[in-house]
PDB file of C-alpha atoms in Angstrom:
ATOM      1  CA  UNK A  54      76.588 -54.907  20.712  1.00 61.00           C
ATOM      2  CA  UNK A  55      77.446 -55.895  17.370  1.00 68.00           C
ATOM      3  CA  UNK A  56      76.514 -53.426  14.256  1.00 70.00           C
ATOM      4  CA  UNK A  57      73.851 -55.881  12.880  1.00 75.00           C
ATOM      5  CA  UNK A  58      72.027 -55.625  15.792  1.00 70.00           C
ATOM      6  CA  UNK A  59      72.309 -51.969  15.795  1.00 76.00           C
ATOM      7  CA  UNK A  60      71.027 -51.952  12.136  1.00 79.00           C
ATOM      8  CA  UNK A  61      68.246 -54.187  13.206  1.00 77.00           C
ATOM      9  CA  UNK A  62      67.193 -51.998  16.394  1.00 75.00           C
ATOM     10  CA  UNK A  63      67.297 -48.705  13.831  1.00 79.00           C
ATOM     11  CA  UNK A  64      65.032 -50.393  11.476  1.00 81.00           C
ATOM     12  CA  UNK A  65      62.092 -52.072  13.616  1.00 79.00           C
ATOM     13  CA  UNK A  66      62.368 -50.193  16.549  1.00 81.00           C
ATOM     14  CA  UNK A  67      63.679 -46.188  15.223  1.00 83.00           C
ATOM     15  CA  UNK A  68      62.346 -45.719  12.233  1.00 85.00           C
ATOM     16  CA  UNK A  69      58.560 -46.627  13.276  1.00 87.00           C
ATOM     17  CA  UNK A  70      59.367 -44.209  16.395  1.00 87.00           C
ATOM     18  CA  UNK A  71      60.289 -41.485  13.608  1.00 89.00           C
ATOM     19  CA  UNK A  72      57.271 -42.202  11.768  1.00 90.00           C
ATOM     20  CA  UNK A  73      54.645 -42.059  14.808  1.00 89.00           C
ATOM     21  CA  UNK A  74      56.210 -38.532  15.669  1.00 90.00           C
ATOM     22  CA  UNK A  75      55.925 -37.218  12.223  1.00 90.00           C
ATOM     23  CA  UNK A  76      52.059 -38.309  12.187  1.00 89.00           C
ATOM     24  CA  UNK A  77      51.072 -36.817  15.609  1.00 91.00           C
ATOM     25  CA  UNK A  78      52.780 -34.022  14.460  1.00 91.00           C
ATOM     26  CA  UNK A  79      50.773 -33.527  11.147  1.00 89.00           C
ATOM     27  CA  UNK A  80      47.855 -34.130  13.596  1.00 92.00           C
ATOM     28  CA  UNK A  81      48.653 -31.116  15.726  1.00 91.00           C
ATOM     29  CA  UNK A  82      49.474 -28.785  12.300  1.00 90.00           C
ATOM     30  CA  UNK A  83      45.940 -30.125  11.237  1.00 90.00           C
ATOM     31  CA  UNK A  84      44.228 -28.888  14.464  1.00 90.00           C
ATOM     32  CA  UNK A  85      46.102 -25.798  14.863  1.00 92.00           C
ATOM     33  CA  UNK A  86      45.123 -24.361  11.072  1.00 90.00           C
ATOM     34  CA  UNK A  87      41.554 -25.228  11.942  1.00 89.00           C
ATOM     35  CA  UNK A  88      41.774 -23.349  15.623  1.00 91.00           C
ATOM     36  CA  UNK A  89      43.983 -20.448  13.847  1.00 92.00           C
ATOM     37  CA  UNK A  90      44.245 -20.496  10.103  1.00 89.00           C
ATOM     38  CA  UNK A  91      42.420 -18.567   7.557  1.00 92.00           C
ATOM     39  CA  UNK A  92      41.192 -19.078   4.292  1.00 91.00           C
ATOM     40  CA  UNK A  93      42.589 -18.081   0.937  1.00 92.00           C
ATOM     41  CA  UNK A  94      41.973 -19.240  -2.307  1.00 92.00           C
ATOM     42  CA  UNK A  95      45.174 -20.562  -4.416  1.00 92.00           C
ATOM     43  CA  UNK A  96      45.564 -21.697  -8.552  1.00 93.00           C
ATOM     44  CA  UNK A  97      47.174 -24.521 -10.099  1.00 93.00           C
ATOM     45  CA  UNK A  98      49.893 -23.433 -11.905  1.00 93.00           C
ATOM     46  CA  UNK A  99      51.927 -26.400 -13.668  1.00 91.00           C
ATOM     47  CA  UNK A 100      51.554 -29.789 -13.034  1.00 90.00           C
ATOM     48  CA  UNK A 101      54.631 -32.028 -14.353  1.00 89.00           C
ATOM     49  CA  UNK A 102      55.361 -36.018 -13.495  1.00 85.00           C
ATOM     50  CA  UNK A 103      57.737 -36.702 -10.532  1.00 79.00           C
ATOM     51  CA  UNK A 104      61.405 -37.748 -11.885  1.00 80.00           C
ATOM     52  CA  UNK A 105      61.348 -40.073  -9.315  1.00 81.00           C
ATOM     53  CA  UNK A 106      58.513 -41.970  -9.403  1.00 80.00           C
ATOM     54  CA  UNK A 107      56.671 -41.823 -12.463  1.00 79.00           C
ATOM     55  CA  UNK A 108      53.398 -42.652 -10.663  1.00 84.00           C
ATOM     56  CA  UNK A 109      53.142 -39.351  -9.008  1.00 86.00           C
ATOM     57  CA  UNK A 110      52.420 -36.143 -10.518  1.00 87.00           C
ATOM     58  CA  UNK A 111      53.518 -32.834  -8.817  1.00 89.00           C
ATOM     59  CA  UNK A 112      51.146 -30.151  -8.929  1.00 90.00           C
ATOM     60  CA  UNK A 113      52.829 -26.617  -8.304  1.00 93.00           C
ATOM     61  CA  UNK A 114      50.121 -23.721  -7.119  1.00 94.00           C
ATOM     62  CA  UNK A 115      49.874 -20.422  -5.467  1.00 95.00           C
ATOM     63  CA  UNK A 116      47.799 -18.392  -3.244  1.00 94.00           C
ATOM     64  CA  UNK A 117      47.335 -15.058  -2.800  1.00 91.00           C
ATOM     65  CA  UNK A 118      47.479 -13.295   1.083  1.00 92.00           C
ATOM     66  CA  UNK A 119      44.720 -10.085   1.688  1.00 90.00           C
ATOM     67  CA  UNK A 120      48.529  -7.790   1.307  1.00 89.00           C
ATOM     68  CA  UNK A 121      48.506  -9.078  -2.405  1.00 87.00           C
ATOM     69  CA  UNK A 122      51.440 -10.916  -2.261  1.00 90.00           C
ATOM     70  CA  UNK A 123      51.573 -14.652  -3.280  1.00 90.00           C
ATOM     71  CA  UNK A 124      52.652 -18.106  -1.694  1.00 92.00           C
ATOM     72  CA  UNK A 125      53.680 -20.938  -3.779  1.00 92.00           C
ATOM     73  CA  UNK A 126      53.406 -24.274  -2.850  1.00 91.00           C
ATOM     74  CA  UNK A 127      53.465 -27.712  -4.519  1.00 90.00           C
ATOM     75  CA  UNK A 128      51.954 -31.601  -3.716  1.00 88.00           C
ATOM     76  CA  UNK A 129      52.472 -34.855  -4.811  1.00 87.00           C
ATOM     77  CA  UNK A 130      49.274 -36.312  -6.589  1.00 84.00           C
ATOM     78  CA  UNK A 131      49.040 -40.112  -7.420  1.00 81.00           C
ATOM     79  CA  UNK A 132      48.146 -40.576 -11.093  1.00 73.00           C
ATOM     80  CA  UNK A 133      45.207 -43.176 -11.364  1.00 67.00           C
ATOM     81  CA  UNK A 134      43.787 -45.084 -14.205  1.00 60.00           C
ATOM     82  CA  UNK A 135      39.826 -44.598 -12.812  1.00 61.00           C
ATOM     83  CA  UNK A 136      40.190 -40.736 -12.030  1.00 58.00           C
ATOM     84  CA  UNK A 137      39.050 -39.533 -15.456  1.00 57.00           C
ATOM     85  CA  UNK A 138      40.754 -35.925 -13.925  1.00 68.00           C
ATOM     86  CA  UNK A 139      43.332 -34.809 -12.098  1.00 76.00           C
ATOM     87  CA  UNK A 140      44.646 -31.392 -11.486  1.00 80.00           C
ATOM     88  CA  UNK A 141      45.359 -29.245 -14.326  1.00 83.00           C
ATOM     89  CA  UNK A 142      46.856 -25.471 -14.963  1.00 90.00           C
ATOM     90  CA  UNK A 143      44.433 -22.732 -13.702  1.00 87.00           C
ATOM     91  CA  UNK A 144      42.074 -25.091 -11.329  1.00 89.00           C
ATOM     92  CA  UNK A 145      41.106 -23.683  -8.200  1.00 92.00           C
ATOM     93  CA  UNK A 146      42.004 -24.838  -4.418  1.00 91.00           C
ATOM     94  CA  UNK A 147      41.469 -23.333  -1.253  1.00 92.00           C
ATOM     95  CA  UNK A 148      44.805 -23.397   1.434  1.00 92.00           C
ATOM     96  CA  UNK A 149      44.559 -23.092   5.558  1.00 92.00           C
ATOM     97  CA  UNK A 150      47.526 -20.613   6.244  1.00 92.00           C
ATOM     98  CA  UNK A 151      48.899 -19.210   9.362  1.00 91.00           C
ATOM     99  CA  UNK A 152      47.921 -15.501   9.430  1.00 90.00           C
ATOM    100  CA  UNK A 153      51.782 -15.063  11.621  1.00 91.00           C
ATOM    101  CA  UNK A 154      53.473 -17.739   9.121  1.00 90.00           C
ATOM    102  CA  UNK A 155      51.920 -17.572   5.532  1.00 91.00           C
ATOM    103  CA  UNK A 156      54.568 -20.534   4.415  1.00 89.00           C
ATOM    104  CA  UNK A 157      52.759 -23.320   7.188  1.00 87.00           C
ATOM    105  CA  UNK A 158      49.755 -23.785   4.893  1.00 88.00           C
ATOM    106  CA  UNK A 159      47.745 -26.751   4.150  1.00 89.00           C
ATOM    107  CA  UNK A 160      45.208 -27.489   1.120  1.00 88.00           C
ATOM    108  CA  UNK A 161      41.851 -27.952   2.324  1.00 86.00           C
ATOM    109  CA  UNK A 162      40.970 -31.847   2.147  1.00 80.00           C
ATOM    110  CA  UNK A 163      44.423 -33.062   2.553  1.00 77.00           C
ATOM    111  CA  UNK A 164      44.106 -32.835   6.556  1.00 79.00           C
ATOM    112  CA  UNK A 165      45.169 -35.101   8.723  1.00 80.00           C
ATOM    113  CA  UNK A 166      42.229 -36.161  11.097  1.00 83.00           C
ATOM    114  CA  UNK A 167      42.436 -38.157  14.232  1.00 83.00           C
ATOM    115  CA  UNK A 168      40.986 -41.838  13.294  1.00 87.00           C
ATOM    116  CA  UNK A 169      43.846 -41.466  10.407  1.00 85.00           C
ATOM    117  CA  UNK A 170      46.309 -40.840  13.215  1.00 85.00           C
ATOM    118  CA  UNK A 171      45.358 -42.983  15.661  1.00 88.00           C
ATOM    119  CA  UNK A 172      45.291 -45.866  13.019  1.00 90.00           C
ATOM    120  CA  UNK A 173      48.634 -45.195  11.465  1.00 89.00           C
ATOM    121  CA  UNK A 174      50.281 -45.134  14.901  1.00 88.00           C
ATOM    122  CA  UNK A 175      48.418 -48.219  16.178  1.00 90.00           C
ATOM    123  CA  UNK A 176      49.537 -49.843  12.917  1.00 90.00           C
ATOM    124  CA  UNK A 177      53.083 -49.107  13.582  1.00 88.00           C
ATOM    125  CA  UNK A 178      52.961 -49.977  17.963  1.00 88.00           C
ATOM    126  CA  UNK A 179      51.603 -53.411  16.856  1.00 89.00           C
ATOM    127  CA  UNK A 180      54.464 -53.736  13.638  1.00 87.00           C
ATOM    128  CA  UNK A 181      57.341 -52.988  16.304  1.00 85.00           C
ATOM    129  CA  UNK A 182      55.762 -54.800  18.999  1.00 86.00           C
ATOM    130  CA  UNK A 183      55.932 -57.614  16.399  1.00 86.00           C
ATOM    131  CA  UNK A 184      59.168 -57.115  15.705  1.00 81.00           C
ATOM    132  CA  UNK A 185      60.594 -57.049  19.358  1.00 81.00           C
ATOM    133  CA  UNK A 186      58.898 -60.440  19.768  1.00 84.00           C
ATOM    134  CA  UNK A 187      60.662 -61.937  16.892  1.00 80.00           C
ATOM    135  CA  UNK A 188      64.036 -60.322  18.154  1.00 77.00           C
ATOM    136  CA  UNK A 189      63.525 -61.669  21.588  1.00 78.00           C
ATOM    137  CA  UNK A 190      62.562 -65.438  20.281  1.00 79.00           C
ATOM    138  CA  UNK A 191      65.367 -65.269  17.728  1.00 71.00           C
ATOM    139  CA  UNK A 192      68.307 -68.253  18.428  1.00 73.00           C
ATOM    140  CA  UNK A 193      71.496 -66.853  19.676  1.00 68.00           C
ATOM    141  CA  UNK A 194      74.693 -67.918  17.857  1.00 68.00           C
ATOM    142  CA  UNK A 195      76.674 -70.149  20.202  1.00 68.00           C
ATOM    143  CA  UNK A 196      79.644 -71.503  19.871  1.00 65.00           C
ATOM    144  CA  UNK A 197      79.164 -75.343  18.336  1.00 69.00           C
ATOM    145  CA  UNK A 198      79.938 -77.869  21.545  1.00 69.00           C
ATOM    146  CA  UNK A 199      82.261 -80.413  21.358  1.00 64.00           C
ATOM    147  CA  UNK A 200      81.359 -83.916  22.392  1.00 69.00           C
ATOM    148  CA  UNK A 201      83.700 -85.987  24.189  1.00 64.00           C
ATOM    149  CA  UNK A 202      87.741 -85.086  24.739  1.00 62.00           C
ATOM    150  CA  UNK A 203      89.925 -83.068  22.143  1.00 61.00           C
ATOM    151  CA  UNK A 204      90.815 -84.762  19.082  1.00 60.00           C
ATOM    152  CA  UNK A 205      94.793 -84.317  19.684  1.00 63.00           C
ATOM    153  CA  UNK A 206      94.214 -87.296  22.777  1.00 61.00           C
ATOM    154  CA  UNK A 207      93.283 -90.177  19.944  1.00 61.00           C
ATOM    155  CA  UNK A 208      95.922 -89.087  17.114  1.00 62.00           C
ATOM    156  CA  UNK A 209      99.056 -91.030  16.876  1.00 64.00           C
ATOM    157  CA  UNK A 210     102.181 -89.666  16.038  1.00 64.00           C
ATOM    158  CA  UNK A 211     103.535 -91.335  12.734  1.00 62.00           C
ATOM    159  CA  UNK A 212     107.363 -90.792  12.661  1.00 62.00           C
ATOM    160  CA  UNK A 213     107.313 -92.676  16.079  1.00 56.00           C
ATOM    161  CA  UNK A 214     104.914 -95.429  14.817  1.00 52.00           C
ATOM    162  CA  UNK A 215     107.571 -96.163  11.276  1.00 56.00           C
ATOM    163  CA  UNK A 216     110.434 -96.491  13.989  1.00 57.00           C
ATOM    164  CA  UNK A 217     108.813 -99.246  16.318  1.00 58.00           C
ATOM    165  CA  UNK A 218     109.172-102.861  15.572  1.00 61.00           C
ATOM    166  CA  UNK A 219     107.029-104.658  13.181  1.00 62.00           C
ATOM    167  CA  UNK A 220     104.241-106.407  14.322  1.00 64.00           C
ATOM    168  CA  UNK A 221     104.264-109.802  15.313  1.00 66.00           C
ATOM    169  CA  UNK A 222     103.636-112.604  13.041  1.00 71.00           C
ATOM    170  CA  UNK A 223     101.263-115.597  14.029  1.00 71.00           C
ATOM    171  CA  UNK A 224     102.425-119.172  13.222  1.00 68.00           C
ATOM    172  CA  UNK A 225     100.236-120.208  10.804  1.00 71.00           C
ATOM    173  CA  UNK A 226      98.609-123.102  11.624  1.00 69.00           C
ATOM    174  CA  UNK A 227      97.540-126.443   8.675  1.00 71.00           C
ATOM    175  CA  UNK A 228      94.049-126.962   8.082  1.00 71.00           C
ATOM    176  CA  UNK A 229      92.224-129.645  10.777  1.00 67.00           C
ATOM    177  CA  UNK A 230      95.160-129.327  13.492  1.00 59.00           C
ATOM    178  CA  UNK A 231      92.526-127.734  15.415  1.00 56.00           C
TER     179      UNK A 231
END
């Protein structure tokens, strides 16, 4: 199979694969902190624009556990000309944490719900469905076909047409002899 259509395969066909699995799998974390997590109320701490995409602003927080002690965590919020307000040092939020695994938290409202799930995974099955039918219905390089016998049968040879004998000279004939 030639690396192109390797490349190709990876793209429309892996990478969508990737992406459903890493959506179910937010699903089940969502589900799992609502069956098992517990509540604990966190503070914004600094919030500073991404490096990478100036669009997004990172908000760094922490949360404090019953023991005291403190989690920090951080998420990506998208800066927006109609949102008078966005996060800012010393807001509250409220986290879902795993009372066995403190670091598996989620901030409440940024759940992943089913009809999200089920959307973005339908979304994708139809995009690579898509693009297997365009693979499938995509011409095949073939060699070009030749019409007729090689070339090499019609060429003459030149050395052997300067050594035969001149051609043949008509009589010329006077004008009304016919």
């Amino acid at each position: 199979m030639p690396l192109n259509a390797i490349l190709i395969l990876m793209f429309f066909i892996g990478v969508p694969l990737v992406m459903m699995v890493q959506m179910w799998r937010q699903y089940q974390f969502t589900q799992r902190l609502q069956e098992h997590g517990l509540h604990a109320r966190g503070k914004v701490l600094r919030v500073r624009t991404s490096w990478l995409n100036s669009k997004y602003r990172i908000v760094e927080y922490v949360f404090f556990l019953p023991d005291g002690s403190e989690i920090a965590g951080e998420y990506k919020e998208q800066r927006s000309l109609f949102r008078s307000h966005g996060s800012s040092p010393g807001d509250l939020l409220e986290v879902l944490y795993l009372p066995d695994n403190p670091h598996l938290h989620q901030r409440v409202g940024s759940e992943m719900g089913l009809l999200g799930t089920l959307t973005g995974i339908f979304g994708l099955v139809v995009f690579t469905a898509l693009a297997l039918i365009m693979m499938m219905n995509a011409p095949a390089k073939q060699a070009p076909q030749t019409r007729g016998p090689p070339p090499s049968n019609k060429l003459r040879n030149y050395d052997e047409a300067s050594h035969s004998r001149p051609p043949a000279t008509r009589p010329q004939r006077q004008l009304g002899a016919y």
